[in-house]
Amino acid sequence: MKWLQSKGRRLGLLFPQNPNRSVLKKQPPVTGLGDHHKFDGATGQIYSESTAAIQTSDDSNWTRQTELVVGPEYRNSGDAHSFVSTTDHNELDLGAYHHHLDGLKNTRIRGAKGARSLQDSAIECILHNISDVTYEGISCLPLSLVRQLWHAVSKRCLVSFDTWLMFSKLLRKQDGATLSLHRYRQAIEKPLSSLHVYTTPLTSTSFEFITSLSITSSVDLPNLVKISKIVNLGVLEIINDTTKDLLLPVSDRLLRAWHMSTLNDGTFRVLRIMRLWNHKELTNKSLAFINSFPVLAIYDVRGCPFEGTKIDTKNLGWRSNVEPNVLDLLEAACVERTMIMRESMGVESKPVRRASARQLRDDATTKKMPRAETQAFLTREETCVRGSPIADYDKMQRKVNSVIKREKAVIGHDMVWMFLDNSIHSKTRALETWEFTTYTSFARIGELRNDTDLARSGVDIGDDAILVGNDFIPPVPLVSLRLGPIPLELQVNKNLHKPFYTSVYSEEFDEPTFKYDPKEKHDTPSSRTLSFIRIKLPPPVQKKLKVTSSEKSPSVVSANAVPIASDTASTSSLPSPAKRRRTSIMKNKKKNLGDMLNSFR
């Protein structure tokens, strides 16, 4: 009886299935070897097969290589666990930064529901061929579409130097531009080509950008001499890693060659920072050559044998110091400048508080301010408001003091400062990139000088200053390139705070315990820290008038006179009348001697 059958069977009899309908059958499990495993039926052997890209023998196309310009990933970093949650820095929240990074990785353009629009399809096609896009081909597009392209390129992490330069020219002067359009960084851990392969694209005679070059790998002397051809070089860093068998040929002779190039060819016009570390052949004799660099502000010679310096640097306009963190000195100079401006304006003198320098995020929005209003911005009342104290600072200090009192022979002052520095500044340390110190120092020098040094060198700084939050950034984009690995000096305690004054007194102890002792041995690889700083610009080079050869009298100056620099005037100006008479007498003597010798033939 059919009604006694199961419900499924009865429904099958009442509604028979379509015989043409395909019936899904259970497939047997796949027991293949995989895509990269192969089986040789003749021999019965199983082997793996993989495809690898051909390794290039040089870095001739390094400008087309993509780099992650949004910053490092700290999800697996040990610094991420040392964040101080009580510090009031909402803009640097670690979770928000990770969310920002996640939004920039492995994303694609997605439109609304339905088929992709023609515009999105066109953008997708451009992204697949972004390395072949030229400035002329993209400059004709509407700015709204260019912004959308830049946003998509940043999400795909397809930002190479050529791509960044193309979008930076088009978008950085627009309102709402991000900081990523004003700076670029790239590190080549193992350079394969000669130095000129990297420096040629970094050279801009029109100062569209300023170059920051860091060299930590082996480079021969002729290539180092040719660095002077980078007319837009603003930061030069050559560090000799003492932990490796690496010897860079940086010496007094190299400084003298750059000195002659500056006098004869007018090179290094925008060089503000020069860091030459751990070079045994660089001595105090090089101080005689640094005054030829017109806008040089920092000459850092850490680890170089400058023993027994006989040159009075104060008379040359320089101030020497042994503070390992030069950036803190520039920060203090900015505060001192603000207080001097307040006093000159007749404003009530109040202590100015300024937060220590921290890493600026690439997605931060820039804003413009007329340069005439910068003084009022720096001296506003908000700068005189006391900041909130760091939570648990007294607790940390009491703990360190008790440890020192109990184990004074074991723990040195370096370890104490390292502990406090990591505890207080751990949040900003985790976000710092390798060029943070040089980039921020370059910006602080521009703030102290109001970028007049760049304007004097022929750089178009514009009528507006550029800010990110409360920090001024360079008016011209800065491109940072590092050739070689990060040396040990920049990895360990790269921004260690060690002031020479005594720290705050604790409630339990009346004696200061954190006073810096210059006789104490340091734990850093380079125990000798020495740098020379010159914030005040030297007087501009006096110019003289070069008289053309068409003039008959040297005392008369015609309208065709050409101005020349005073350092080349001695070789190009006309000689004195007495010197011309001596020259004519010598020519006559040579001529008479030649006639006499010919008479013997």
Coordinates of C-alpha atoms in Angstrom, one line a residue:
M1 CA 0.0 0.0 0.0
K2 CA 1.5 3.2 -1.2
W3 CA 0.1 5.4 1.7
L4 CA 2.2 3.4 4.1
Q5 CA 5.4 4.5 2.4
S6 CA 7.6 7.3 3.6
K7 CA 6.6 10.9 3.0
G8 CA 9.4 11.5 0.6
R9 CA 8.5 8.5 -1.4
R10 CA 4.8 9.5 -1.6
L11 CA 5.7 13.0 -2.9
G12 CA 8.0 11.4 -5.5
L13 CA 5.1 9.4 -6.8
L14 CA 2.7 12.3 -6.8
F15 CA 5.2 14.7 -8.5
P16 CA 7.6 12.8 -10.6
Q17 CA 10.9 14.5 -11.4
N18 CA 11.8 15.8 -14.8
P19 CA 13.8 13.2 -16.6
N20 CA 15.8 15.9 -18.4
R21 CA 16.9 17.5 -15.1
S22 CA 20.5 16.7 -14.1
V23 CA 20.9 14.7 -11.0
L24 CA 23.7 15.7 -8.7
K25 CA 25.9 12.8 -7.8
K26 CA 28.3 12.6 -5.0
Q27 CA 31.8 13.1 -6.5
P28 CA 34.6 11.0 -5.2
P29 CA 37.2 12.9 -3.2
V30 CA 40.0 14.4 -5.2
T31 CA 43.3 12.7 -4.5
G32 CA 45.4 14.8 -6.8
L33 CA 49.0 15.9 -6.0
G34 CA 48.3 19.6 -6.2
D35 CA 49.2 22.3 -8.6
H36 CA 53.0 22.3 -7.9
H37 CA 53.4 18.5 -7.6
K38 CA 54.0 16.5 -10.7
F39 CA 53.9 12.7 -11.4
D40 CA 56.2 11.0 -13.9
G41 CA 54.4 7.9 -15.1
A42 CA 57.4 6.4 -16.8
T43 CA 59.5 6.3 -13.7
G44 CA 56.8 6.5 -11.0
Q45 CA 58.5 9.5 -9.3
I46 CA 56.7 12.5 -7.8
Y47 CA 58.4 15.9 -8.0
S48 CA 57.5 19.5 -7.3
E49 CA 57.6 22.2 -9.9
S50 CA 57.6 26.0 -9.1
T51 CA 58.0 29.1 -11.2
A52 CA 60.3 31.9 -10.0
A53 CA 60.8 35.4 -11.4
I54 CA 64.1 36.2 -13.0
Q55 CA 66.4 38.0 -10.7
T56 CA 67.5 41.3 -12.1
S57 CA 71.2 42.1 -12.1
D58 CA 70.8 45.8 -11.4
D59 CA 68.4 48.3 -10.0
S60 CA 67.9 50.3 -13.1
N61 CA 64.1 50.3 -12.7
W62 CA 64.1 51.1 -9.0
T63 CA 61.9 54.2 -9.6
R64 CA 59.1 51.8 -10.8
Q65 CA 59.2 49.5 -7.8
T66 CA 56.2 49.9 -5.5
E67 CA 56.7 50.7 -1.9
L68 CA 54.3 50.8 1.1
V69 CA 54.4 54.5 1.9
V70 CA 51.8 54.5 4.7
G71 CA 54.3 53.3 7.3
P72 CA 55.4 50.1 8.9
E73 CA 53.1 47.4 10.2
Y74 CA 53.4 47.0 14.0
R75 CA 50.8 44.3 14.6
N76 CA 53.6 41.7 15.3
S77 CA 56.1 44.2 16.7
G78 CA 57.2 44.2 20.2
D79 CA 56.8 47.9 20.4
A80 CA 53.0 47.5 20.0
H81 CA 52.7 45.9 23.4
S82 CA 54.5 48.8 25.2
F83 CA 52.0 51.4 24.3
V84 CA 50.9 53.6 27.2
S85 CA 47.2 53.7 27.2
T86 CA 47.0 56.6 29.7
T87 CA 48.8 59.0 27.4
D88 CA 46.4 61.5 25.8
H89 CA 47.2 61.0 22.1
N90 CA 44.0 60.0 20.4
E91 CA 45.3 60.7 16.9
L92 CA 48.0 58.1 17.4
D93 CA 45.8 55.3 18.6
L94 CA 47.2 51.9 17.7
G95 CA 43.8 50.4 16.9
A96 CA 42.9 53.2 14.6
Y97 CA 46.3 53.0 12.9
H98 CA 45.8 49.3 12.3
H99 CA 42.4 49.9 10.9
H100 CA 43.9 52.5 8.6
L101 CA 46.5 50.0 7.4
D102 CA 43.9 47.3 6.9
G103 CA 41.9 49.6 4.7
L104 CA 44.9 50.2 2.5
K105 CA 45.7 46.5 1.9
N106 CA 44.1 44.0 -0.4
T107 CA 41.3 46.3 -1.4
R108 CA 39.8 46.9 -4.8
I109 CA 37.4 49.4 -6.3
R110 CA 33.8 48.4 -5.7
G111 CA 30.8 50.3 -6.9
A112 CA 27.2 50.1 -5.9
K113 CA 25.0 47.1 -6.5
G114 CA 24.9 45.9 -10.0
A115 CA 27.4 46.1 -12.8
R116 CA 30.6 48.1 -12.4
S117 CA 30.4 51.6 -14.0
L118 CA 32.4 52.6 -17.0
Q119 CA 34.5 55.0 -14.8
D120 CA 35.4 52.2 -12.3
S121 CA 36.3 49.9 -15.2
A122 CA 38.6 52.6 -16.7
I123 CA 40.2 53.2 -13.3
E124 CA 40.8 49.4 -12.9
C125 CA 42.4 49.4 -16.3
I126 CA 44.7 52.3 -15.4
L127 CA 45.7 50.6 -12.2
H128 CA 46.8 47.5 -14.1
N129 CA 49.0 49.6 -16.2
I130 CA 50.0 52.3 -13.7
S131 CA 53.7 51.9 -14.5
D132 CA 53.1 53.0 -18.1
V133 CA 51.1 56.1 -17.2
T134 CA 52.8 59.4 -17.9
Y135 CA 52.4 62.8 -16.4
E136 CA 51.1 64.2 -19.7
G137 CA 48.5 61.4 -20.0
I138 CA 47.1 62.0 -16.5
S139 CA 47.3 65.8 -16.3
C140 CA 44.5 66.2 -18.8
L141 CA 42.0 64.4 -16.5
P142 CA 39.7 66.2 -14.1
L143 CA 41.1 66.7 -10.6
S144 CA 38.3 64.7 -9.1
L145 CA 39.2 61.7 -11.2
V146 CA 42.9 62.2 -10.4
R147 CA 42.1 62.2 -6.7
Q148 CA 40.1 59.0 -7.1
L149 CA 43.1 57.4 -9.0
W150 CA 45.5 58.4 -6.2
H151 CA 43.2 57.0 -3.6
A152 CA 43.0 53.7 -5.5
V153 CA 46.8 53.6 -6.1
S154 CA 47.4 54.1 -2.4
K155 CA 44.9 51.3 -1.5
R156 CA 46.6 48.9 -3.8
C157 CA 50.1 49.9 -2.5
L158 CA 51.2 50.6 -6.0
V159 CA 53.1 53.8 -5.1
S160 CA 56.5 53.9 -6.9
F161 CA 58.7 56.9 -7.1
D162 CA 57.6 57.7 -10.6
T163 CA 53.9 57.3 -9.7
W164 CA 54.3 59.4 -6.5
L165 CA 56.1 62.2 -8.4
M166 CA 53.3 62.3 -11.0
F167 CA 50.5 62.6 -8.5
S168 CA 52.4 64.9 -6.2
K169 CA 52.8 67.5 -9.0
L170 CA 49.1 67.5 -9.7
L171 CA 47.5 67.3 -6.2
R172 CA 49.9 68.6 -3.5
K173 CA 48.9 72.2 -4.0
Q174 CA 45.2 71.5 -3.9
D175 CA 43.1 72.0 -0.7
G176 CA 42.9 68.9 1.5
A177 CA 46.0 67.3 0.2
T178 CA 47.4 64.6 2.5
L179 CA 51.0 64.4 3.8
S180 CA 51.8 61.5 1.6
L181 CA 51.8 63.9 -1.4
H182 CA 54.5 66.0 0.4
R183 CA 57.0 63.3 1.2
Y184 CA 58.2 59.9 -0.1
R185 CA 60.5 57.3 1.3
Q186 CA 62.1 54.2 -0.1
A187 CA 64.7 51.8 1.2
I188 CA 66.8 49.5 -0.9
E189 CA 68.4 47.1 1.5
K190 CA 70.8 45.6 -1.0
P191 CA 71.7 48.0 -3.8
L192 CA 73.0 46.3 -7.0
S193 CA 73.9 49.2 -9.2
S194 CA 76.3 52.1 -9.1
L195 CA 75.4 55.2 -7.2
H196 CA 74.6 57.3 -10.2
V197 CA 71.7 55.0 -11.1
Y198 CA 70.0 56.1 -7.9
T199 CA 71.0 59.7 -7.8
T200 CA 70.1 60.6 -11.4
P201 CA 66.3 60.3 -10.8
L202 CA 66.7 62.2 -7.5
T203 CA 68.2 65.2 -9.2
S204 CA 65.9 68.1 -9.9
T205 CA 67.4 71.3 -11.2
S206 CA 64.0 73.1 -10.9
F207 CA 63.7 72.1 -7.2
E208 CA 60.4 70.2 -7.7
F209 CA 61.5 68.2 -4.6
I210 CA 64.4 68.1 -2.2
T211 CA 66.4 64.9 -1.8
S212 CA 67.4 63.2 1.4
L213 CA 70.1 60.5 0.7
S214 CA 71.2 58.0 3.3
I215 CA 74.1 55.6 2.5
T216 CA 74.9 52.7 4.7
S217 CA 76.4 50.4 2.0
S218 CA 79.7 50.3 0.2
V219 CA 80.3 53.1 -2.2
D220 CA 83.7 54.0 -3.8
L221 CA 85.3 57.4 -3.6
P222 CA 84.7 58.7 -7.2
N223 CA 80.9 58.1 -6.8
L224 CA 81.0 59.9 -3.4
V225 CA 82.6 62.9 -5.0
K226 CA 79.9 63.0 -7.7
I227 CA 77.2 63.5 -5.0
S228 CA 77.8 67.2 -5.4
K229 CA 76.0 67.0 -8.7
I230 CA 72.7 66.5 -6.8
V231 CA 71.8 70.2 -6.8
N232 CA 68.6 69.7 -4.8
L233 CA 70.3 67.6 -2.0
G234 CA 68.9 68.7 1.4
V235 CA 70.0 65.9 3.7
L236 CA 73.1 63.7 3.3
E237 CA 73.7 60.8 5.7
I238 CA 76.7 58.5 5.3
I239 CA 76.9 56.0 8.2
N240 CA 79.7 53.4 8.5
D241 CA 78.3 50.4 10.4
T242 CA 81.0 49.4 12.9
T243 CA 79.5 46.0 13.4
K244 CA 80.3 44.9 9.8
D245 CA 83.5 44.9 7.7
L246 CA 82.5 48.0 5.9
L247 CA 84.8 51.0 5.3
L248 CA 83.4 53.9 3.4
P249 CA 86.1 56.3 2.0
V250 CA 84.8 59.4 3.8
S251 CA 87.8 61.6 4.8
D252 CA 89.0 65.2 4.9
R253 CA 90.0 64.9 1.2
L254 CA 86.3 64.1 0.3
L255 CA 85.2 67.2 2.3
R256 CA 87.8 69.3 0.5
A257 CA 86.6 68.0 -2.9
W258 CA 83.0 69.0 -2.0
H259 CA 84.3 72.3 -0.7
M260 CA 86.0 73.1 -4.1
S261 CA 82.8 72.0 -5.9
T262 CA 80.8 74.4 -3.8
L263 CA 83.1 77.3 -4.6
N264 CA 83.5 76.6 -8.3
D265 CA 80.1 75.3 -9.3
G266 CA 77.8 76.5 -6.6
T267 CA 76.7 73.1 -5.5
F268 CA 75.0 72.0 -2.2
R269 CA 72.8 75.1 -2.3
V270 CA 70.0 73.6 -0.1
L271 CA 72.0 71.1 2.0
R272 CA 70.9 71.7 5.6
I273 CA 72.0 68.4 7.3
M274 CA 75.1 66.4 6.9
R275 CA 75.6 63.3 9.1
L276 CA 78.9 61.5 8.8
W277 CA 79.2 58.8 11.4
N278 CA 82.1 56.4 12.3
H279 CA 84.6 57.5 9.8
K280 CA 88.2 57.2 11.1
E281 CA 89.7 59.4 8.4
L282 CA 87.4 62.3 9.0
T283 CA 89.1 64.7 11.5
N284 CA 88.8 68.2 12.8
K285 CA 90.5 69.5 9.7
S286 CA 87.2 69.2 7.9
L287 CA 85.9 72.1 9.9
A288 CA 87.8 74.4 7.6
F289 CA 85.6 73.3 4.7
I290 CA 82.1 73.3 6.1
N291 CA 81.7 77.1 5.9
S292 CA 81.6 76.9 2.1
F293 CA 78.2 75.1 2.3
P294 CA 75.8 78.1 2.2
V295 CA 72.8 76.8 4.2
L296 CA 74.4 74.0 6.2
A297 CA 72.9 73.9 9.7
I298 CA 73.9 70.5 11.2
Y299 CA 77.3 68.9 10.8
D300 CA 77.0 65.6 12.8
V301 CA 80.3 63.7 13.1
R302 CA 79.4 61.0 15.7
G303 CA 82.2 58.4 16.1
C304 CA 84.8 60.4 14.2
P305 CA 88.2 61.3 15.7
F306 CA 87.8 65.0 16.4
E307 CA 90.3 64.9 19.3
G308 CA 92.1 68.1 20.2
T309 CA 90.1 70.5 18.0
K310 CA 92.1 73.6 17.5
I311 CA 89.7 75.6 15.4
D312 CA 87.5 78.0 17.2
T313 CA 84.1 77.0 15.9
K314 CA 82.4 80.0 17.5
N315 CA 84.3 82.4 15.4
L316 CA 83.2 80.5 12.3
G317 CA 79.5 80.8 13.4
W318 CA 79.1 77.2 14.7
R319 CA 78.3 75.8 18.1
S320 CA 79.6 72.4 19.1
N321 CA 77.7 70.0 21.4
V322 CA 77.9 66.4 22.5
E323 CA 74.2 65.9 22.9
P324 CA 73.2 62.6 21.1
N325 CA 69.7 63.8 20.2
V326 CA 70.2 66.9 18.0
L327 CA 66.4 66.9 17.3
D328 CA 65.7 67.8 20.9
L329 CA 68.1 70.8 20.7
L330 CA 66.2 72.0 17.6
E331 CA 62.9 71.6 19.5
A332 CA 64.3 73.7 22.4
A333 CA 65.5 76.3 19.9
C334 CA 62.0 76.6 18.5
V335 CA 60.5 77.1 22.0
E336 CA 63.2 79.8 22.8
R337 CA 62.4 81.5 19.5
T338 CA 58.7 81.6 20.4
M339 CA 59.4 83.2 23.7
I340 CA 61.7 85.8 22.1
M341 CA 58.9 86.7 19.6
R342 CA 56.4 87.0 22.4
E343 CA 58.8 89.4 24.2
S344 CA 59.4 91.5 21.1
M345 CA 55.6 91.8 20.6
G346 CA 55.1 93.1 24.1
V347 CA 53.0 90.1 25.1
E348 CA 53.2 88.9 28.7
S349 CA 56.0 86.5 29.2
K350 CA 54.8 83.0 30.0
P351 CA 56.5 79.6 29.9
V352 CA 55.8 78.0 26.5
R353 CA 55.1 74.3 26.4
R354 CA 55.6 72.3 23.3
A355 CA 55.1 68.5 22.9
S356 CA 58.1 66.5 21.7
A357 CA 58.3 65.6 18.0
R358 CA 56.3 62.6 16.9
Q359 CA 55.8 60.8 13.7
L360 CA 53.2 62.4 11.4
R361 CA 50.9 60.0 9.7
D362 CA 50.8 60.0 5.9
D363 CA 47.0 60.2 5.8
A364 CA 47.1 63.5 7.8
T365 CA 45.5 66.5 6.0
T366 CA 47.7 69.5 5.4
K367 CA 46.6 73.1 5.6
K368 CA 48.1 76.4 4.4
M369 CA 48.8 79.5 6.3
P370 CA 50.1 82.9 5.0
R371 CA 53.7 83.4 6.2
A372 CA 52.8 86.8 7.6
E373 CA 50.5 85.0 10.1
T374 CA 53.1 82.4 11.3
Q375 CA 54.4 84.6 14.1
A376 CA 50.9 85.1 15.5
F377 CA 50.3 81.4 15.2
L378 CA 53.4 80.5 17.2
T379 CA 52.8 83.1 19.9
R380 CA 49.1 82.4 20.5
E381 CA 47.9 81.8 24.0
E382 CA 47.3 78.1 23.5
T383 CA 51.1 77.5 23.5
C384 CA 51.4 78.8 27.0
V385 CA 48.8 76.4 28.5
R386 CA 50.3 73.7 30.7
G387 CA 49.8 70.3 29.3
S388 CA 48.4 67.4 31.2
P389 CA 51.0 65.5 33.3
I390 CA 52.0 62.0 32.3
A391 CA 50.1 59.5 34.3
D392 CA 52.2 57.3 36.7
Y393 CA 55.3 59.3 36.1
D394 CA 56.0 59.7 39.8
K395 CA 55.4 56.0 40.3
M396 CA 57.9 55.1 37.6
Q397 CA 60.5 57.6 39.1
R398 CA 60.1 56.2 42.6
K399 CA 60.5 52.7 41.3
V400 CA 63.7 53.5 39.4
N401 CA 65.1 55.4 42.4
S402 CA 64.6 52.5 44.6
V403 CA 66.3 50.1 42.2
I404 CA 69.2 52.4 41.9
K405 CA 69.6 52.8 45.6
R406 CA 69.5 49.0 46.0
E407 CA 71.7 48.1 43.0
K408 CA 73.7 51.2 42.3
A409 CA 76.8 49.3 41.2
V410 CA 74.8 47.2 38.7
I411 CA 72.5 49.7 37.0
G412 CA 74.1 52.7 35.2
H413 CA 72.6 56.0 34.3
D414 CA 72.2 55.0 30.7
M415 CA 69.8 52.2 31.6
V416 CA 67.8 54.6 33.8
W417 CA 67.3 57.0 31.0
M418 CA 66.5 54.2 28.6
F419 CA 63.8 52.9 30.9
L420 CA 62.2 56.3 31.3
D421 CA 62.5 57.1 27.6
N422 CA 60.8 53.8 26.6
S423 CA 58.1 54.2 29.2
I424 CA 57.2 57.8 28.3
H425 CA 57.7 57.9 24.6
S426 CA 56.9 54.3 23.7
K427 CA 53.7 55.4 21.8
T428 CA 55.5 57.7 19.4
R429 CA 58.5 55.3 19.1
A430 CA 56.3 52.6 17.6
L431 CA 55.2 54.8 14.7
E432 CA 58.6 56.2 13.8
T433 CA 60.0 55.4 10.4
W434 CA 63.7 55.3 9.5
E435 CA 63.8 58.9 8.1
F436 CA 61.9 60.4 11.0
T437 CA 64.8 62.2 12.6
T438 CA 66.2 63.7 9.5
Y439 CA 62.8 64.7 8.1
T440 CA 61.7 66.3 11.3
S441 CA 65.1 68.1 11.8
F442 CA 64.9 69.4 8.3
A443 CA 61.4 70.8 9.0
R444 CA 62.5 72.4 12.4
I445 CA 65.4 74.2 10.7
G446 CA 63.0 75.6 8.2
E447 CA 60.8 76.8 11.0
L448 CA 63.7 78.5 12.7
R449 CA 64.9 80.2 9.5
N450 CA 61.4 80.8 8.1
D451 CA 62.7 79.0 5.0
T452 CA 64.7 82.0 4.0
D453 CA 67.7 79.9 3.2
L454 CA 65.7 77.9 0.5
A455 CA 64.3 81.2 -0.9
R456 CA 67.9 82.6 -1.2
S457 CA 69.0 79.5 -3.0
G458 CA 66.3 79.9 -5.7
V459 CA 63.6 77.6 -4.3
D460 CA 60.0 78.6 -4.8
I461 CA 58.7 78.4 -1.2
G462 CA 55.4 80.1 -2.0
D463 CA 53.5 82.7 0.0
D464 CA 52.0 80.1 2.4
A465 CA 53.5 77.9 5.0
I466 CA 52.3 74.3 5.2
L467 CA 51.2 72.7 8.5
V468 CA 50.1 69.3 9.7
G469 CA 48.3 69.9 12.9
N470 CA 50.6 72.3 14.8
D471 CA 53.8 71.3 13.0
F472 CA 55.3 73.0 10.1
I473 CA 56.5 70.8 7.2
P474 CA 58.9 71.7 4.4
P475 CA 57.4 73.9 1.7
V476 CA 58.9 71.6 -1.0
P477 CA 58.3 67.8 -1.0
L478 CA 61.1 65.8 0.5
V479 CA 62.2 62.5 -1.1
S480 CA 64.1 60.1 1.2
L481 CA 66.1 57.2 -0.2
R482 CA 68.3 54.8 1.9
L483 CA 70.8 52.6 0.2
G484 CA 71.7 49.7 2.5
P485 CA 70.4 48.2 5.8
I486 CA 69.6 50.2 8.9
P487 CA 72.7 50.4 11.0
L488 CA 72.8 49.5 14.6
E489 CA 73.0 53.1 15.8
L490 CA 69.7 53.9 14.3
Q491 CA 68.0 50.7 15.7
V492 CA 69.0 51.0 19.3
N493 CA 68.1 54.1 21.3
K494 CA 67.9 56.2 18.1
N495 CA 66.2 59.0 20.0
L496 CA 67.4 58.6 23.5
H497 CA 66.6 61.6 25.7
K498 CA 69.6 62.5 27.8
P499 CA 69.5 66.1 28.9
F500 CA 72.5 67.5 30.8
Y501 CA 70.4 69.0 33.5
T502 CA 69.1 67.2 36.6
S503 CA 65.6 65.7 36.4
V504 CA 62.7 66.3 38.8
Y505 CA 63.3 65.6 42.4
S506 CA 61.2 62.8 43.9
E507 CA 59.4 63.0 47.2
E508 CA 61.5 60.2 48.7
F509 CA 65.0 61.3 47.7
D510 CA 66.4 64.8 47.9
E511 CA 69.5 64.0 45.8
P512 CA 69.2 64.0 42.0
T513 CA 69.8 60.5 40.6
F514 CA 69.4 61.2 36.9
K515 CA 72.2 63.7 36.4
Y516 CA 74.1 63.0 33.2
D517 CA 77.8 62.2 33.8
P518 CA 80.0 62.8 30.7
K519 CA 82.7 60.6 32.2
E520 CA 80.4 57.6 32.3
K521 CA 80.8 55.0 29.6
H522 CA 77.9 54.6 27.1
D523 CA 76.4 51.4 25.9
T524 CA 75.9 52.7 22.4
P525 CA 78.3 51.5 19.6
S526 CA 79.5 55.0 19.1
S527 CA 80.5 56.5 22.4
R528 CA 81.7 59.8 21.0
T529 CA 78.8 62.0 20.0
L530 CA 79.8 65.3 18.5
S531 CA 77.9 67.7 16.2
F532 CA 78.1 71.3 15.1
I533 CA 75.0 73.5 14.8
R534 CA 74.6 76.8 13.0
I535 CA 71.0 78.1 12.9
K536 CA 71.8 81.7 12.0
L537 CA 72.3 82.1 8.3
P538 CA 75.7 83.4 7.2
P539 CA 75.7 86.7 5.2
P540 CA 74.9 86.1 1.5
V541 CA 77.7 85.9 -1.0
Q542 CA 78.7 89.4 -2.2
K543 CA 78.4 89.8 -5.9
K544 CA 80.6 91.9 -8.1
L545 CA 80.2 93.0 -11.7
K546 CA 82.1 91.2 -14.4
V547 CA 83.2 93.5 -17.1
T548 CA 82.8 92.2 -20.7
S549 CA 85.7 92.0 -23.1
S550 CA 84.2 94.6 -25.4
E551 CA 85.0 97.4 -23.0
K552 CA 88.1 99.4 -23.6
S553 CA 88.6 100.8 -20.1
P554 CA 88.3 98.7 -17.0
S555 CA 87.1 101.6 -14.9
V556 CA 84.0 102.1 -17.0
V557 CA 81.1 99.7 -16.4
S558 CA 78.7 99.2 -19.3
A559 CA 75.1 98.0 -19.3
N560 CA 76.3 94.5 -20.4
A561 CA 78.1 93.8 -17.1
V562 CA 77.3 90.3 -15.7
P563 CA 77.1 89.8 -11.9
I564 CA 79.3 87.0 -10.5
A565 CA 79.9 85.5 -7.1
S566 CA 82.8 86.9 -5.0
D567 CA 84.4 83.5 -4.7
T568 CA 84.9 83.4 -8.5
A569 CA 85.7 87.1 -8.9
S570 CA 89.4 86.6 -8.4
T571 CA 89.6 84.3 -11.4
S572 CA 87.3 86.1 -13.8
S573 CA 87.8 89.8 -13.0
L574 CA 90.2 91.9 -15.0
P575 CA 93.8 92.3 -13.7
S576 CA 95.2 95.5 -12.4
P577 CA 97.2 97.8 -14.7
A578 CA 100.5 97.0 -13.0
K579 CA 99.8 93.3 -13.5
R580 CA 98.9 93.8 -17.1
R581 CA 102.2 95.7 -17.7
R582 CA 104.2 92.8 -16.1
T583 CA 102.3 90.3 -18.3
S584 CA 103.0 92.3 -21.5
I585 CA 106.7 92.5 -20.6
M586 CA 106.9 88.8 -20.1
K587 CA 105.2 88.2 -23.5
N588 CA 107.7 90.5 -25.2
K589 CA 110.6 88.7 -23.6
K590 CA 109.3 85.3 -24.7
K591 CA 108.8 86.6 -28.2
N592 CA 112.3 88.0 -28.4
L593 CA 113.8 84.8 -27.0
G594 CA 111.9 82.8 -29.7
D595 CA 113.3 85.1 -32.5
M596 CA 116.8 84.6 -31.1
L597 CA 116.5 80.8 -31.1
N598 CA 115.2 80.8 -34.6
S599 CA 118.2 82.8 -35.8
F600 CA 120.5 79.9 -35.0
R601 CA 118.7 77.6 -37.4

